[in-house]
XYZ file of C-alpha atoms in Angstrom:
716
model
C 30.864 -151.567 -33.684
C 27.673 -152.386 -32.066
C 26.531 -150.797 -28.812
C 23.501 -151.936 -26.906
C 20.895 -149.094 -26.409
C 17.901 -149.171 -24.072
C 14.567 -149.252 -25.650
C 12.999 -145.960 -26.574
C 16.395 -144.412 -27.297
C 17.700 -143.441 -30.726
C 20.794 -145.267 -31.933
C 23.336 -144.357 -34.537
C 24.839 -147.188 -36.548
C 28.215 -146.278 -37.752
C 29.529 -147.972 -40.912
C 32.247 -150.608 -40.660
C 34.530 -148.774 -42.931
C 34.590 -145.812 -40.577
C 37.695 -146.230 -38.533
C 37.684 -145.543 -34.867
C 40.092 -142.828 -33.902
C 40.626 -140.745 -30.903
C 39.416 -137.778 -32.743
C 36.049 -139.412 -33.460
C 35.707 -140.552 -29.885
C 36.667 -137.119 -28.758
C 34.036 -135.716 -31.046
C 31.377 -137.877 -29.390
C 32.548 -136.875 -25.978
C 32.428 -133.230 -26.997
C 29.003 -133.733 -28.271
C 27.889 -135.144 -24.958
C 29.403 -132.214 -23.187
C 27.555 -129.888 -25.432
C 24.296 -131.683 -24.657
C 24.984 -131.277 -21.022
C 25.728 -127.620 -21.512
C 22.613 -127.264 -23.527
C 20.580 -128.411 -20.544
C 21.482 -125.197 -18.828
C 19.572 -123.352 -21.607
C 16.414 -125.470 -22.088
C 15.028 -123.428 -24.986
C 18.009 -123.454 -27.481
C 20.673 -125.987 -28.169
C 24.154 -124.634 -29.103
C 25.375 -124.874 -32.633
C 27.645 -127.648 -33.634
C 31.347 -127.005 -32.856
C 33.342 -125.160 -35.420
C 35.942 -127.833 -35.716
C 33.363 -130.448 -36.530
C 33.580 -131.542 -40.170
C 30.530 -132.077 -42.264
C 31.706 -135.368 -43.711
C 32.252 -137.180 -40.339
C 29.001 -139.191 -40.734
C 28.746 -138.780 -44.439
C 27.767 -142.344 -45.270
C 26.213 -143.327 -42.037
C 22.522 -144.349 -41.551
C 20.182 -143.314 -38.850
C 18.285 -146.112 -37.034
C 15.325 -146.032 -34.736
C 15.931 -148.745 -32.157
C 12.257 -149.343 -31.500
C 11.640 -150.393 -34.983
C 15.066 -151.861 -35.784
C 15.003 -150.743 -39.324
C 17.099 -148.012 -40.832
C 15.398 -144.808 -41.733
C 16.208 -143.255 -45.073
C 18.460 -140.483 -45.124
C 16.517 -137.214 -45.256
C 17.550 -135.273 -48.295
C 18.030 -131.566 -47.853
C 14.873 -129.508 -48.545
C 14.350 -128.649 -52.156
C 11.723 -126.724 -54.044
C 9.456 -129.787 -54.250
C 9.161 -129.666 -50.343
C 7.497 -126.264 -50.613
C 3.729 -126.445 -50.197
C 1.346 -123.980 -52.019
C -1.841 -122.856 -50.319
C -4.208 -120.020 -51.223
C -1.696 -118.198 -53.468
C 0.996 -118.216 -50.662
C 3.915 -120.572 -50.617
C 5.072 -122.113 -47.325
C 8.164 -124.106 -46.502
C 7.894 -126.699 -43.691
C 10.848 -127.877 -41.726
C 10.337 -131.602 -40.953
C 11.734 -133.701 -38.153
C 13.987 -136.731 -38.405
C 11.102 -139.159 -39.235
C 10.194 -137.320 -42.386
C 6.883 -136.183 -40.809
C 5.709 -132.562 -40.669
C 5.973 -131.053 -37.233
C 2.708 -130.010 -35.683
C 1.998 -127.423 -33.101
C -0.353 -129.614 -31.109
C 1.525 -131.228 -28.192
C -0.142 -134.641 -28.755
C 1.176 -134.821 -32.325
C 4.795 -134.124 -31.611
C 7.252 -137.066 -32.087
C 10.534 -137.458 -30.353
C 13.340 -136.006 -32.383
C 16.311 -138.010 -33.355
C 19.677 -136.526 -33.920
C 19.883 -135.334 -37.471
C 22.841 -134.740 -39.580
C 23.460 -132.610 -42.596
C 24.718 -133.939 -45.753
C 27.774 -132.523 -47.461
C 26.714 -133.668 -50.808
C 26.684 -131.429 -53.762
C 22.812 -131.236 -53.571
C 23.089 -129.173 -50.450
C 25.520 -126.758 -51.779
C 23.890 -126.481 -55.149
C 20.347 -125.980 -53.814
C 18.565 -122.666 -53.625
C 19.894 -120.181 -51.082
C 16.552 -120.029 -49.276
C 16.524 -123.820 -49.006
C 19.978 -123.835 -47.522
C 18.980 -121.119 -45.024
C 15.918 -123.054 -43.879
C 18.030 -126.173 -43.521
C 20.338 -124.340 -41.194
C 17.466 -122.939 -39.216
C 16.081 -126.489 -38.904
C 19.241 -127.548 -37.063
C 19.719 -124.271 -35.095
C 16.334 -123.604 -33.587
C 14.693 -126.326 -31.402
C 12.320 -126.441 -28.434
C 11.185 -128.858 -25.800
C 8.296 -131.271 -26.359
C 5.750 -130.552 -23.582
C 3.678 -133.761 -23.905
C 3.679 -136.772 -21.624
C 5.769 -138.898 -24.055
C 8.552 -136.252 -23.844
C 8.396 -136.563 -20.015
C 8.869 -140.316 -20.293
C 11.871 -140.016 -22.395
C 13.257 -137.470 -20.088
C 13.214 -139.948 -17.220
C 14.920 -142.578 -19.245
C 17.553 -140.263 -20.721
C 18.717 -138.913 -17.503
C 16.522 -135.812 -17.371
C 17.584 -134.448 -20.741
C 14.577 -133.377 -22.811
C 14.266 -134.514 -26.260
C 14.489 -131.919 -28.973
C 12.029 -131.342 -31.852
C 12.292 -129.050 -34.789
C 10.472 -125.658 -35.151
C 8.076 -125.381 -38.003
C 8.796 -122.084 -39.792
C 6.195 -120.672 -42.132
C 7.627 -118.018 -44.527
C 4.942 -116.262 -46.663
C 5.919 -115.426 -50.103
C 4.188 -112.438 -51.621
C 2.377 -112.770 -54.861
C 4.241 -111.821 -57.924
C 2.096 -108.748 -58.819
C -0.285 -106.128 -57.089
C -2.764 -104.063 -58.964
C -1.131 -100.758 -58.061
C 2.034 -101.990 -59.678
C 0.356 -101.715 -63.068
C -0.759 -98.127 -62.476
C 0.776 -95.202 -64.558
C 2.871 -93.830 -61.770
C 4.793 -91.224 -63.906
C 1.487 -89.692 -64.853
C 0.229 -89.859 -61.285
C 3.290 -88.132 -60.010
C 3.022 -85.352 -62.647
C -0.592 -84.843 -61.911
C -0.147 -84.630 -58.203
C 2.765 -82.239 -58.559
C 1.006 -79.802 -60.865
C -2.232 -80.000 -58.820
C -0.248 -79.034 -55.732
C 1.411 -76.166 -57.630
C -1.913 -74.921 -58.863
C -3.350 -74.938 -55.350
C -0.276 -72.985 -54.067
C -0.534 -70.508 -56.892
C -4.221 -69.998 -56.201
C -3.622 -69.464 -52.461
C -0.834 -66.910 -53.192
C -3.039 -65.059 -55.733
C -5.888 -64.975 -53.149
C -3.548 -63.599 -50.396
C -2.196 -60.931 -52.809
C -5.710 -59.951 -53.818
C -6.871 -59.563 -50.227
C -3.860 -57.477 -49.271
C -4.227 -55.325 -52.442
C -7.891 -54.602 -51.739
C -7.478 -53.969 -48.017
C -7.869 -50.282 -47.020
C -4.673 -48.475 -46.030
C -6.244 -47.513 -42.715
C -8.662 -49.459 -40.601
C -10.240 -46.174 -39.339
C -13.889 -45.604 -38.715
C -15.523 -43.749 -41.580
C -17.090 -40.305 -40.896
C -19.195 -37.889 -42.854
C -17.722 -34.698 -44.133
C -19.175 -32.624 -41.286
C -18.067 -35.049 -38.603
C -14.818 -33.890 -36.950
C -14.137 -31.236 -39.532
C -13.217 -27.606 -38.809
C -15.954 -25.026 -39.202
C -15.344 -21.322 -39.476
C -18.055 -18.763 -38.610
C -18.065 -15.502 -40.450
C -20.010 -12.296 -39.951
C -19.776 -11.142 -43.578
C -20.047 -7.482 -42.812
C -16.889 -7.556 -40.674
C -14.745 -10.105 -42.658
C -13.568 -8.431 -45.831
C -14.646 -5.393 -47.846
C -14.028 -5.785 -51.548
C -12.587 -3.193 -53.865
C -15.733 -2.797 -55.813
C -18.033 -1.427 -53.109
C -15.525 0.334 -50.871
C -18.193 1.355 -48.314
C -16.504 -0.035 -45.269
C -18.865 -3.033 -44.934
C -17.678 -6.494 -45.713
C -19.442 -8.320 -48.537
C -19.582 -11.651 -50.401
C -16.987 -10.655 -52.865
C -14.571 -9.899 -49.949
C -15.243 -13.313 -48.474
C -14.451 -14.846 -51.871
C -11.081 -13.099 -51.799
C -10.154 -14.837 -48.535
C -11.050 -18.405 -49.316
C -7.504 -19.416 -49.874
C -6.744 -18.179 -46.391
C -9.433 -20.350 -44.976
C -8.262 -23.275 -47.019
C -4.734 -22.952 -45.618
C -6.207 -22.707 -42.105
C -7.697 -26.201 -42.537
C -11.364 -25.087 -42.670
C -13.899 -27.605 -44.071
C -17.133 -25.789 -43.587
C -17.766 -22.022 -43.948
C -20.755 -20.773 -41.851
C -22.260 -17.403 -42.855
C -24.611 -15.589 -40.444
C -26.746 -12.592 -41.026
C -26.992 -12.355 -44.792
C -30.691 -11.569 -44.978
C -32.243 -8.011 -45.609
C -32.524 -5.984 -42.434
C -33.200 -2.380 -41.778
C -30.034 -0.498 -40.937
C -27.781 -3.419 -41.642
C -25.289 -4.336 -40.095
C -25.890 -2.542 -36.789
C -29.343 -4.210 -36.419
C -28.524 -7.358 -38.408
C -31.157 -9.420 -36.525
C -34.179 -7.417 -37.572
C -34.577 -9.209 -40.881
C -37.354 -8.824 -43.406
C -37.441 -12.227 -45.028
C -35.516 -15.495 -45.228
C -35.239 -15.756 -49.001
C -33.525 -12.566 -50.123
C -29.936 -11.367 -49.825
C -28.913 -8.151 -48.104
C -28.051 -5.760 -50.899
C -25.067 -4.405 -48.970
C -23.514 -7.818 -49.099
C -23.834 -8.149 -52.837
C -26.101 -9.703 -55.498
C -27.253 -13.212 -55.957
C -24.675 -13.576 -58.640
C -21.957 -12.733 -56.084
C -23.447 -15.451 -53.893
C -23.353 -17.877 -56.768
C -19.665 -17.119 -57.374
C -19.006 -17.578 -53.608
C -20.690 -20.955 -53.662
C -18.841 -22.101 -56.764
C -15.426 -21.112 -55.355
C -16.132 -22.729 -52.012
C -17.087 -26.031 -53.635
C -14.075 -25.792 -56.018
C -11.917 -25.810 -52.898
C -13.645 -28.873 -51.486
C -15.375 -26.798 -48.767
C -18.978 -26.425 -47.839
C -21.273 -23.511 -47.115
C -23.608 -23.420 -44.140
C -26.121 -20.673 -43.748
C -27.714 -19.356 -40.577
C -31.484 -19.164 -40.566
C -32.665 -16.904 -37.726
C -36.078 -18.353 -37.053
C -36.865 -16.528 -33.912
C -38.515 -13.955 -33.543
C -39.074 -13.728 -37.358
C -41.225 -16.934 -37.405
C -43.954 -16.687 -34.892
C -45.141 -20.291 -35.057
C -44.629 -23.316 -37.286
C -48.334 -23.301 -38.192
C -48.193 -19.879 -39.847
C -47.608 -19.747 -43.627
C -47.232 -15.932 -43.612
C -44.837 -14.272 -41.292
C -44.552 -10.614 -40.177
C -41.388 -8.758 -39.598
C -40.787 -6.660 -36.564
C -39.382 -3.120 -37.076
C -37.161 -1.916 -34.408
C -39.147 0.378 -32.059
C -36.129 2.533 -31.167
C -33.294 3.563 -33.352
C -30.364 5.789 -32.670
C -30.396 8.797 -34.893
C -26.620 9.185 -34.684
C -26.160 5.664 -35.983
C -28.598 6.328 -38.810
C -26.520 9.344 -39.780
C -23.350 7.395 -39.704
C -24.721 4.521 -41.832
C -27.123 6.345 -44.198
C -24.437 7.541 -46.647
C -25.447 8.692 -50.081
C -23.743 7.489 -53.236
C -22.293 10.858 -54.038
C -20.333 10.874 -50.731
C -18.430 7.664 -51.728
C -15.198 8.354 -53.582
C -15.397 7.321 -57.220
C -12.081 5.521 -57.060
C -10.459 4.521 -53.750
C -7.677 2.095 -54.342
C -4.135 1.700 -52.986
C -1.643 3.906 -54.806
C 0.425 0.820 -55.560
C -0.933 -2.631 -56.039
C 1.082 -5.844 -55.913
C 0.643 -8.399 -58.698
C -1.424 -10.717 -56.477
C -3.692 -7.918 -55.327
C -4.101 -6.614 -58.874
C -5.206 -10.130 -59.963
C -7.737 -10.338 -57.177
C -9.111 -6.912 -58.011
C -9.472 -7.769 -61.704
C -11.202 -10.992 -60.813
C -13.636 -9.521 -58.341
C -14.257 -6.304 -60.216
C -14.950 -7.943 -63.517
C -18.345 -9.215 -64.499
C -18.646 -12.913 -63.606
C -19.331 -15.346 -66.436
C -23.044 -15.616 -67.287
C -24.864 -18.477 -65.713
C -27.170 -20.848 -67.412
C -30.766 -19.905 -67.769
C -32.032 -22.582 -65.354
C -29.368 -21.678 -62.827
C -30.034 -17.976 -63.156
C -33.754 -18.571 -62.516
C -33.059 -20.687 -59.479
C -30.669 -18.030 -58.003
C -32.860 -14.944 -58.531
C -36.336 -16.295 -58.123
C -38.267 -16.968 -54.857
C -40.610 -19.632 -56.298
C -42.450 -21.250 -53.428
C -45.987 -22.560 -52.988
C -47.493 -20.297 -50.431
C -50.509 -22.440 -50.116
C -48.653 -25.483 -48.746
C -45.159 -24.351 -47.617
C -44.369 -22.412 -44.411
C -41.819 -19.732 -44.396
C -38.948 -21.972 -43.181
C -39.712 -24.767 -45.697
C -39.820 -22.200 -48.479
C -36.510 -20.638 -47.435
C -34.841 -24.043 -47.260
C -36.000 -25.057 -50.712
C -34.772 -21.781 -52.293
C -31.395 -21.754 -50.702
C -30.778 -25.349 -51.479
C -31.342 -24.485 -55.111
C -28.677 -21.862 -54.716
C -26.114 -24.356 -53.592
C -26.120 -24.175 -49.841
C -24.920 -27.307 -48.028
C -26.537 -26.867 -44.608
C -28.492 -24.655 -42.251
C -28.085 -23.542 -38.629
C -31.688 -23.203 -37.338
C -31.210 -20.457 -34.718
C -33.949 -20.119 -32.078
C -35.312 -23.628 -32.677
C -35.754 -24.112 -28.936
C -38.860 -21.773 -29.150
C -40.807 -24.261 -31.206
C -40.109 -27.640 -29.635
C -43.406 -27.815 -27.766
C -45.574 -27.335 -30.851
C -47.373 -30.482 -31.978
C -46.163 -29.861 -35.564
C -42.556 -29.707 -34.563
C -41.532 -33.411 -35.199
C -43.185 -33.530 -38.596
C -41.646 -30.219 -39.674
C -38.222 -31.209 -38.637
C -38.607 -34.499 -40.507
C -39.783 -32.748 -43.685
C -36.852 -30.324 -43.583
C -34.336 -33.102 -43.254
C -36.004 -34.991 -46.220
C -35.508 -31.835 -48.250
C -31.917 -31.642 -47.186
C -31.022 -35.171 -48.261
C -28.202 -37.276 -46.780
C -25.276 -35.050 -47.770
C -26.562 -31.798 -46.382
C -26.812 -30.982 -42.740
C -29.002 -29.274 -40.079
C -27.620 -27.692 -36.935
C -29.374 -26.503 -33.792
C -28.274 -25.352 -30.354
C -28.290 -27.702 -27.390
C -30.879 -25.456 -25.789
C -33.381 -26.962 -28.209
C -32.643 -30.436 -26.894
C -32.832 -29.354 -23.333
C -36.065 -27.493 -23.932
C -37.806 -30.423 -25.548
C -40.314 -31.816 -22.973
C -42.006 -34.485 -25.050
C -40.330 -37.636 -26.054
C -41.429 -37.108 -29.696
C -39.734 -33.695 -29.853
C -36.452 -34.915 -28.265
C -36.382 -38.006 -30.417
C -36.896 -35.974 -33.613
C -33.993 -33.758 -32.705
C -31.730 -36.753 -32.057
C -32.831 -38.400 -35.270
C -32.946 -35.510 -37.792
C -30.262 -33.107 -36.576
C -26.685 -33.712 -37.734
C -24.893 -31.342 -35.245
C -25.874 -29.867 -31.987
C -24.110 -26.655 -31.024
C -22.523 -26.275 -27.538
C -20.902 -23.016 -26.495
C -18.073 -23.400 -24.035
C -17.711 -20.717 -21.361
C -13.980 -20.794 -21.267
C -13.595 -17.564 -19.217
C -14.974 -19.200 -16.108
C -11.901 -21.285 -15.423
C -10.644 -24.804 -16.153
C -12.882 -26.428 -13.594
C -16.030 -24.990 -15.298
C -14.682 -26.176 -18.701
C -14.300 -29.745 -17.288
C -17.776 -29.694 -15.875
C -19.356 -28.582 -19.162
C -17.402 -31.041 -21.291
C -18.034 -34.035 -18.982
C -21.795 -33.112 -18.750
C -22.104 -33.184 -22.569
C -20.014 -36.320 -22.951
C -22.075 -38.155 -20.247
C -25.368 -36.958 -21.729
C -27.759 -38.269 -24.322
C -25.687 -37.209 -27.321
C -23.128 -39.937 -26.650
C -25.589 -42.692 -25.906
C -25.808 -43.998 -29.445
C -23.486 -43.859 -32.467
C -26.248 -42.434 -34.724
C -27.014 -39.504 -32.551
C -25.890 -35.920 -33.643
C -22.238 -34.914 -33.193
C -21.341 -32.013 -30.932
C -20.613 -28.662 -32.576
C -18.131 -27.086 -30.091
C -18.197 -23.209 -30.218
C -15.777 -20.981 -28.335
C -17.080 -17.700 -29.632
C -19.912 -16.309 -31.746
C -21.920 -13.250 -32.719
C -23.826 -13.402 -29.442
C -20.796 -13.565 -27.075
C -17.899 -11.312 -26.086
C -14.473 -12.081 -27.563
C -12.375 -14.585 -25.583
C -9.356 -12.261 -25.912
C -11.401 -9.585 -24.132
C -12.485 -11.890 -21.288
C -9.121 -13.592 -20.722
C -6.461 -10.851 -20.809
C -3.653 -13.179 -21.494
C -1.692 -13.431 -24.690
C -2.276 -16.685 -26.520
C -5.501 -17.321 -24.561
C -7.757 -17.158 -27.563
C -5.646 -19.456 -29.662
C -5.195 -21.846 -26.641
C -8.907 -22.106 -26.215
C -9.464 -22.585 -29.936
C -6.995 -25.504 -29.810
C -8.867 -26.693 -26.785
C -12.188 -26.918 -28.809
C -10.335 -28.671 -31.633
C -9.146 -31.335 -29.139
C -12.699 -32.294 -28.037
C -14.682 -35.075 -29.649
C -17.000 -33.576 -32.210
C -16.913 -30.802 -34.835
C -15.149 -27.619 -33.620
C -15.972 -24.122 -34.760
C -13.788 -21.048 -34.853
C -15.258 -17.536 -34.849
C -13.508 -15.324 -37.263
C -10.469 -13.528 -35.696
C -10.205 -15.936 -32.797
C -7.399 -17.705 -34.630
C -5.285 -14.576 -34.266
C -6.700 -13.260 -30.960
C -8.533 -9.964 -31.936
C -10.396 -8.222 -29.232
C -13.764 -6.440 -28.892
C -14.240 -2.986 -30.386
C -13.777 -0.251 -27.746
C -15.127 2.932 -29.216
C -16.877 5.823 -27.533
C -19.080 6.367 -30.565
C -20.559 2.868 -30.312
C -21.319 2.453 -26.728
C -25.020 2.246 -27.518
C -24.176 -0.745 -29.828
C -22.873 -3.176 -27.245
C -24.337 -6.201 -29.106
C -21.976 -5.588 -31.965
C -18.731 -4.730 -30.121
C -17.556 -8.285 -30.652
C -18.025 -7.881 -34.400
C -14.969 -5.707 -34.985
C -13.606 -5.887 -38.532
C -11.048 -8.601 -39.190
C -7.389 -7.682 -38.688
C -5.342 -8.617 -41.767
C -1.520 -8.433 -41.632
C 0.760 -8.331 -44.645
C 1.606 -12.074 -44.444
C 0.447 -12.430 -48.040
C 2.821 -9.785 -49.282
C 0.022 -7.253 -49.914
C -0.939 -4.095 -48.063
C -4.649 -4.827 -48.453
C -6.495 -4.559 -45.212
C -10.158 -4.929 -44.278
C -11.154 -1.828 -46.356
C -9.582 0.350 -48.993
C -7.411 3.167 -48.095
C -9.447 6.229 -47.245
C -12.534 4.140 -46.271
C -13.535 3.774 -42.680
C -15.066 0.547 -41.550
C -18.520 0.376 -40.116
C -16.906 -0.334 -36.795
C -13.304 0.675 -35.862
C -10.986 -1.927 -37.117
C -9.457 -4.297 -34.572
C -6.129 -3.356 -33.343
C -3.115 -5.532 -33.714
C -3.557 -8.591 -31.500
C -1.243 -9.299 -28.649
C 2.034 -10.967 -29.566
C 1.701 -14.692 -29.373
C 3.898 -17.767 -29.765
C 1.007 -19.894 -31.112
C 0.826 -18.368 -34.633
C 0.214 -21.121 -37.140
C -0.858 -23.724 -34.508
C -4.543 -23.682 -35.727
C -3.457 -24.919 -39.176
C -1.153 -27.524 -37.572
C -3.964 -28.785 -35.331
C -6.378 -28.924 -38.263
C -3.868 -31.042 -40.133
C -3.271 -33.333 -37.263
C -6.981 -33.647 -36.574
C -7.742 -34.653 -40.182
C -5.394 -37.647 -40.100
C -5.278 -38.725 -36.462
C -8.011 -41.207 -35.530
C -7.892 -40.725 -31.699
C -8.758 -36.979 -32.224
C -11.242 -36.885 -35.015
C -13.511 -39.774 -33.960
C -16.389 -39.080 -31.620
C -16.381 -42.185 -29.446
C -15.472 -45.904 -29.141
C -17.915 -48.699 -29.227
C -16.811 -50.858 -26.298
C -18.864 -53.785 -25.077
C -21.947 -52.626 -27.014
C -21.678 -49.224 -25.307
C -20.746 -45.878 -26.768
C -17.853 -44.438 -24.816
C -16.506 -40.941 -25.563
C -12.785 -41.376 -26.208
C -11.896 -38.224 -24.249
C -10.760 -37.773 -20.633
C -10.086 -34.514 -18.821
C -7.274 -35.830 -16.546
C -6.439 -32.617 -14.739
C -8.135 -29.288 -14.310
C -6.737 -27.130 -11.521
C -4.722 -23.947 -11.040
C -5.778 -22.848 -14.569
C -3.946 -25.823 -16.038
C -6.012 -28.270 -18.090
C -4.934 -31.660 -19.456
C -7.187 -33.513 -21.940
C -6.450 -36.963 -23.311
C -7.722 -38.502 -26.567
C -7.344 -42.214 -27.012
C -8.213 -44.991 -29.302
C -7.589 -48.766 -29.150
C -4.111 -49.842 -30.482
C -3.134 -46.256 -31.227
C -0.955 -43.662 -29.636
C -2.866 -41.397 -27.261
C -2.702 -37.586 -27.590
C -2.682 -35.123 -24.685
C -3.661 -31.422 -24.818
C -2.060 -29.229 -22.143
C -2.792 -25.601 -21.655
C -2.208 -22.807 -19.078
C -5.096 -20.401 -19.144
C -3.659 -18.355 -16.187
C -1.614 -15.213 -16.223
C 1.543 -16.731 -14.644
C 3.961 -19.396 -15.443
C 3.188 -22.805 -13.942
C 5.558 -25.509 -12.962
C 3.843 -28.841 -12.507
C 4.728 -32.434 -11.676
C 2.208 -34.537 -13.631
C 4.221 -37.707 -13.602
C 1.383 -39.464 -11.895
C -0.537 -39.087 -15.139
C 1.985 -39.806 -17.870
C 5.691 -40.238 -18.299
C 6.513 -38.389 -21.512
C 5.996 -37.898 -25.136
C 6.747 -35.621 -28.181
C 5.194 -32.327 -28.985
C 3.367 -32.385 -32.374
C 1.454 -29.057 -32.205
C 2.634 -26.070 -30.243
C 5.183 -23.290 -30.076
C 8.092 -23.429 -32.493
C 10.610 -23.947 -29.671
C 8.704 -27.019 -28.382
C 7.822 -28.534 -31.671
C 9.018 -32.104 -32.250
C 10.786 -31.929 -28.820
C 10.525 -34.613 -26.159
C 8.758 -33.498 -22.948
C 8.518 -35.260 -19.589
C 5.698 -34.751 -17.119
C 7.968 -34.969 -14.148
C 8.672 -31.275 -14.415
C 6.524 -29.216 -16.885
C 7.029 -25.525 -17.252
C 4.081 -23.841 -18.998
C 4.119 -20.084 -19.673
C 0.752 -18.176 -19.384
C -1.591 -18.781 -22.304
C 0.542 -21.453 -23.856
C -0.862 -24.675 -25.167
C 0.569 -27.685 -26.949
C -0.394 -31.227 -28.001
C 1.761 -34.185 -27.007
C 1.888 -37.645 -28.681
C 2.382 -40.049 -25.793
C 4.742 -43.008 -25.982
C 3.011 -46.363 -26.209
C-alpha cells in the first residue's frame, strides 16, 4: 500500500506482508488523535498507548521522502554508543537520522517518527541502555529554528519533535580517600576525642577542688576581731600573792574565760612601775620594767605563752604622755605626784607581816585546786637566751629614744602590739613621721600599733596625718553611748564618712564603749541590759570592737565613802566572778579585801551569753566582720544606721549577694512598740534573748523591752 505524501514530510512504508486490518487502521487513527492531543502540551508528547504492541511495525522500514531511500533501522543503544571523554563516560541519545542531537538551533534536524524494536537485543541489553532508550522516546521538545517553522506550516501547525540529548556522568571507579585506612582513622579520632573530654573533666575537677570554700575578703588577725581591755590590778588576784590586787598570774587563770567569750586580742594597760600603784597607776617610772605588785617577768612570760597557745594576742598600753616630754629626748624624767592622800597611803602600804601566811578557801574544788597548783608552782625554767631577753633592758641609749627602747624590749618579750596613749601631743613635731615609721618597721607586718582618733584630728601637717594613716593599724574611737541614740548615729556616721574609710589600706576603727578613763556604762544608763546592749552595738559596727572588762556582765562603778578622793579609779572596781565555773573562787581569796570594794552583783539581765554568740557570728559572717565594700572604685562602709529615735536604734550591715543583718536595741527605760515595716519586712533572730533566739520576727509590730537588743538575719 502506497500513499502519496507531500514533499518535506516523513513517510512510513509498510511491508506488503503486513495485512491491513481494522485494528491497524484504528491504531493509526489513535496515533493521530494522540498527536492532536499532544499539541495541547507543546513541551511533552504522551507515551504510546498501553494497548499498542511492540511488534506492530517489527519488520517495517522507515523512509525519508525527500531522499527516497530507506534509512537503516536504528539499533537500540548499546555500550559501543557510549562516548568517553576526560575520564567521564557520556551516553548520547540520537535522532532518527542516526545523527547526534545538538543544542544549537541551527543544527537540529527534523525528527521522524521512531519505533522501538522488540528484538532480543533490546531486552538483553544493559539496563541503563534500555532506560536511556525509553527516555529517548518519552522526552522530546520543539525545534525553535526556521526550518521547524516551515514544517509546522506544511504539517497543519503541528511542530516536529526532536530528541533530547541526555548526558549522564559516570563517576570514576576509585577516589584517593577510598584507599585510606578508615578503621584506624575512626579509632584515632575516637580516642583523641575521649582524651580531650577526660582532660577537660580533670581540669574542671581540679579547679573546683582548689577553689576556696568561701569567696570572702581576707583580713588580718586584728581586723574585725574582738579585743578585751583589762586593768590587771582589778581583774583577778591569784592565790600566791593574796594581797587584794590583781596580778598577771590571776589573768592567766582567766584565759579560758576570755577564750569562751570569743576574745582574739587581750589588751593590758598600766603594767609599769608607779608609785602607790594601783591608785596612781598613771605616774609611771619607766616603760621597760614591770610593776612588782603584778608579778615578775617570768609571770609575764607564762602569760604570753598561754595567750599564744590559745591563739590569742597580747597588746600592751604604752602611756607616752606625760612621761615622754618630747620625741627628741633620749632621757626622760618621771614626775612624782605632788599631792598624795595619807589615808590612801596607809591603806595601801601594808607590811608583809600583816598578810596572812595562808589564806585559802576551806574547801577547794578539783578545778580550783589544779589552777592553784599550776599557778603556785615554779614555772618551767626558760632557755638562757629567752631568760636574758625577758629580764634585761638592753638598749642603746646613744641612739634610741625611750619609746623605741621600750618597743624593742617588749617585742623581745613576746608582745604583739602597742597602744600609744597620748600620741596626739607629739604630732606637730618634725621628727614625728620618721619616728612613727621606725616604730612600725620594728613591729613588722604581724604586730600592730594603735592610737586614738585625737591624734589624727590633731595632726595639722599633711606629713603627720599621712604617717598616721600609713603606719597605724587601728585608730581608737570611743562612743559616748549615754548621750542617746541620735548622738550615737552622729558619731558613727561622722567616722564612716571621714578619712578612715577613704581607702582600703587605711587603719581600721577600734570601737571602744568603755575604758579606764571613763565611767561605767551601767552607771550612766541605769537600765538593765544597757551595758551588754551597747557592747553588742559596738560589735555590730564595721571595725574592731573592744570590750572593757566587766561590761560583758554589766558591773557598775565603785561607790565607797572611803574612796571619794579617788574618783579617777571608781570605774576600776574589781571584777565580779560568779560560780558559773563550779568554783567559789572570787576576785580575791577569802579573808582578803580588794584594793577597791568589789563590784556588787550586776542587775539581772536577759542578755547573758549574747557576747559570745555575737563574737561567734561576727567571726564567720562576712557582712559583719568586713570593714567596707569596694563599689565603683570607691570605698563604701557597709553599714547604715536606718533608725535612731525614741531611744531605739536600728543598724544594718550588708554585703553584695549575702543576707543582710540588722541590730535593734532599746536603750530607754520603758518598753517600746514600733512599726518599722517601712524599713524591712521580717527575719530570724540569730543573737538575742533566749526567748527570741531562732524565732521569726516581723517589723510591722515590734515590742522591745528596755535595755534589750538582738540581731536579725533578714530574708533575701
